[in-house]
Amino acid sequence: VHADDFIKDLDLFHNPDIKEMQCKILYVYGKNNTDPSYCQGMNYLAAFILNLVKDEEEAFYIFISFY
């Protein structure tokens, strides 16, 4: 099993609530950080954080602490 296939099959990537919050987090991060505004893999990190904390604001602050 390839790791990318395993990750894409996780339920958290198909949950519409998580996907919506994930998009908001990545959008706000990108608007406020131009270097880099987005890089490959940020969506995975945001989704995993949201799956753990379930709170958009808390997840955002955890997310930005990695960058």
C-alpha atoms as an extended CHARMM CRD file, in Angstrom:
* protein
*
        67  EXT
         1         1  VAL       CA              0.0000000000        0.0000000000        0.0000000000  PROA      1               0.0000000000
         2         2  HSD       CA              1.3920000000        3.3560000000       -1.0110000000  PROA      2               0.0000000000
         3         3  ALA       CA              1.3030000000        6.0000000000        1.7410000000  PROA      3               0.0000000000
         4         4  ASP       CA             -0.4780000000        8.5800000000       -0.4490000000  PROA      4               0.0000000000
         5         5  ASP       CA             -3.2830000000        6.1120000000       -1.2000000000  PROA      5               0.0000000000
         6         6  PHE       CA             -3.6550000000        5.2960000000        2.4870000000  PROA      6               0.0000000000
         7         7  ILE       CA             -3.8290000000        8.9470000000        3.5010000000  PROA      7               0.0000000000
         8         8  LYS       CA             -6.3500000000        9.8780000000        0.7890000000  PROA      8               0.0000000000
         9         9  ASP       CA             -8.6430000000        7.0480000000        1.9050000000  PROA      9               0.0000000000
        10        10  LEU       CA             -8.9020000000        8.3050000000        5.4860000000  PROA      10              0.0000000000
        11        11  ASP       CA            -12.3690000000        9.5210000000        6.4370000000  PROA      11              0.0000000000
        12        12  LEU       CA            -11.0620000000       12.9090000000        7.5420000000  PROA      12              0.0000000000
        13        13  PHE       CA            -10.3710000000       13.8270000000        3.9010000000  PROA      13              0.0000000000
        14        14  HSD       CA            -13.9940000000       13.1380000000        2.9740000000  PROA      14              0.0000000000
        15        15  ASN       CA            -15.6830000000       14.8740000000        5.9070000000  PROA      15              0.0000000000
        16        16  PRO       CA            -17.3490000000       18.0360000000        4.5070000000  PROA      16              0.0000000000
        17        17  ASP       CA            -17.0420000000       19.9120000000        7.8240000000  PROA      17              0.0000000000
        18        18  ILE       CA            -13.3140000000       19.2570000000        8.0420000000  PROA      18              0.0000000000
        19        19  LYS       CA            -12.8370000000       20.1180000000        4.3640000000  PROA      19              0.0000000000
        20        20  GLU       CA            -14.6050000000       23.4700000000        4.8300000000  PROA      20              0.0000000000
        21        21  MET       CA            -12.5620000000       24.3890000000        7.9040000000  PROA      21              0.0000000000
        22        22  GLN       CA             -9.4040000000       23.1750000000        6.1650000000  PROA      22              0.0000000000
        23        23  CYS       CA            -10.0490000000       25.5020000000        3.2210000000  PROA      23              0.0000000000
        24        24  LYS       CA            -10.6070000000       28.4570000000        5.5620000000  PROA      24              0.0000000000
        25        25  ILE       CA             -7.3930000000       27.7760000000        7.4790000000  PROA      25              0.0000000000
        26        26  LEU       CA             -5.3200000000       27.4640000000        4.3080000000  PROA      26              0.0000000000
        27        27  TYR       CA             -6.9280000000       30.5650000000        2.7610000000  PROA      27              0.0000000000
        28        28  VAL       CA             -6.2940000000       32.7560000000        5.8060000000  PROA      28              0.0000000000
        29        29  TYR       CA             -2.7650000000       31.4370000000        6.1480000000  PROA      29              0.0000000000
        30        30  GLY       CA             -2.0780000000       32.1340000000        2.4650000000  PROA      30              0.0000000000
        31        31  LYS       CA             -3.4720000000       35.6780000000        2.6400000000  PROA      31              0.0000000000
        32        32  ASN       CA             -1.3110000000       36.5420000000        5.6530000000  PROA      32              0.0000000000
        33        33  ASN       CA              1.8820000000       34.7310000000        4.6490000000  PROA      33              0.0000000000
        34        34  THR       CA              3.2600000000       35.3630000000        1.2150000000  PROA      34              0.0000000000
        35        35  ASP       CA              6.5280000000       33.4780000000        1.5940000000  PROA      35              0.0000000000
        36        36  PRO       CA              5.5060000000       30.7100000000        1.1360000000  PROA      36              0.0000000000
        37        37  SER       CA              1.7940000000       31.2560000000        0.8690000000  PROA      37              0.0000000000
        38        38  TYR       CA              1.1910000000       27.5360000000        0.3480000000  PROA      38              0.0000000000
        39        39  CYS       CA              3.3400000000       24.4860000000       -0.1350000000  PROA      39              0.0000000000
        40        40  GLN       CA              2.5630000000       20.8760000000       -0.8880000000  PROA      40              0.0000000000
        41        41  GLY       CA              1.3620000000       18.9510000000        2.1330000000  PROA      41              0.0000000000
        42        42  MET       CA             -0.1640000000       21.8350000000        4.0870000000  PROA      42              0.0000000000
        43        43  ASN       CA             -3.6230000000       20.4410000000        3.3790000000  PROA      43              0.0000000000
        44        44  TYR       CA             -2.6850000000       17.1280000000        5.0150000000  PROA      44              0.0000000000
        45        45  LEU       CA             -1.3550000000       18.8630000000        8.1080000000  PROA      45              0.0000000000
        46        46  ALA       CA             -4.4490000000       21.0620000000        8.4220000000  PROA      46              0.0000000000
        47        47  ALA       CA             -6.7730000000       18.0710000000        8.0290000000  PROA      47              0.0000000000
        48        48  PHE       CA             -4.9550000000       16.0090000000       10.6550000000  PROA      48              0.0000000000
        49        49  ILE       CA             -4.9860000000       18.9020000000       13.1270000000  PROA      49              0.0000000000
        50        50  LEU       CA             -8.7020000000       19.5030000000       12.5400000000  PROA      50              0.0000000000
        51        51  ASN       CA             -9.4030000000       15.8220000000       13.0250000000  PROA      51              0.0000000000
        52        52  LEU       CA             -7.7450000000       15.9930000000       16.4370000000  PROA      52              0.0000000000
        53        53  VAL       CA             -9.0000000000       19.2940000000       17.8710000000  PROA      53              0.0000000000
        54        54  LYS       CA            -12.3050000000       19.8440000000       15.9870000000  PROA      54              0.0000000000
        55        55  ASP       CA            -12.0910000000       23.6010000000       16.6470000000  PROA      55              0.0000000000
        56        56  GLU       CA            -11.2710000000       25.8290000000       13.6880000000  PROA      56              0.0000000000
        57        57  GLU       CA             -9.6090000000       28.6490000000       15.6320000000  PROA      57              0.0000000000
        58        58  GLU       CA             -7.5160000000       26.3410000000       17.7920000000  PROA      58              0.0000000000
        59        59  ALA       CA             -6.5360000000       24.3170000000       14.7230000000  PROA      59              0.0000000000
        60        60  PHE       CA             -5.4350000000       27.4960000000       12.9310000000  PROA      60              0.0000000000
        61        61  TYR       CA             -3.0920000000       28.5080000000       15.7500000000  PROA      61              0.0000000000
        62        62  ILE       CA             -1.6410000000       25.0120000000       15.9640000000  PROA      62              0.0000000000
        63        63  PHE       CA             -1.2090000000       24.9970000000       12.1690000000  PROA      63              0.0000000000
        64        64  ILE       CA              0.6700000000       28.3070000000       12.0560000000  PROA      64              0.0000000000
        65        65  SER       CA              2.9610000000       27.1770000000       14.8650000000  PROA      65              0.0000000000
        66        66  PHE       CA              4.5150000000       24.7220000000       12.3810000000  PROA      66              0.0000000000
        67        67  TYR       CA              5.5190000000       27.5310000000       10.0240000000  PROA      67              0.0000000000
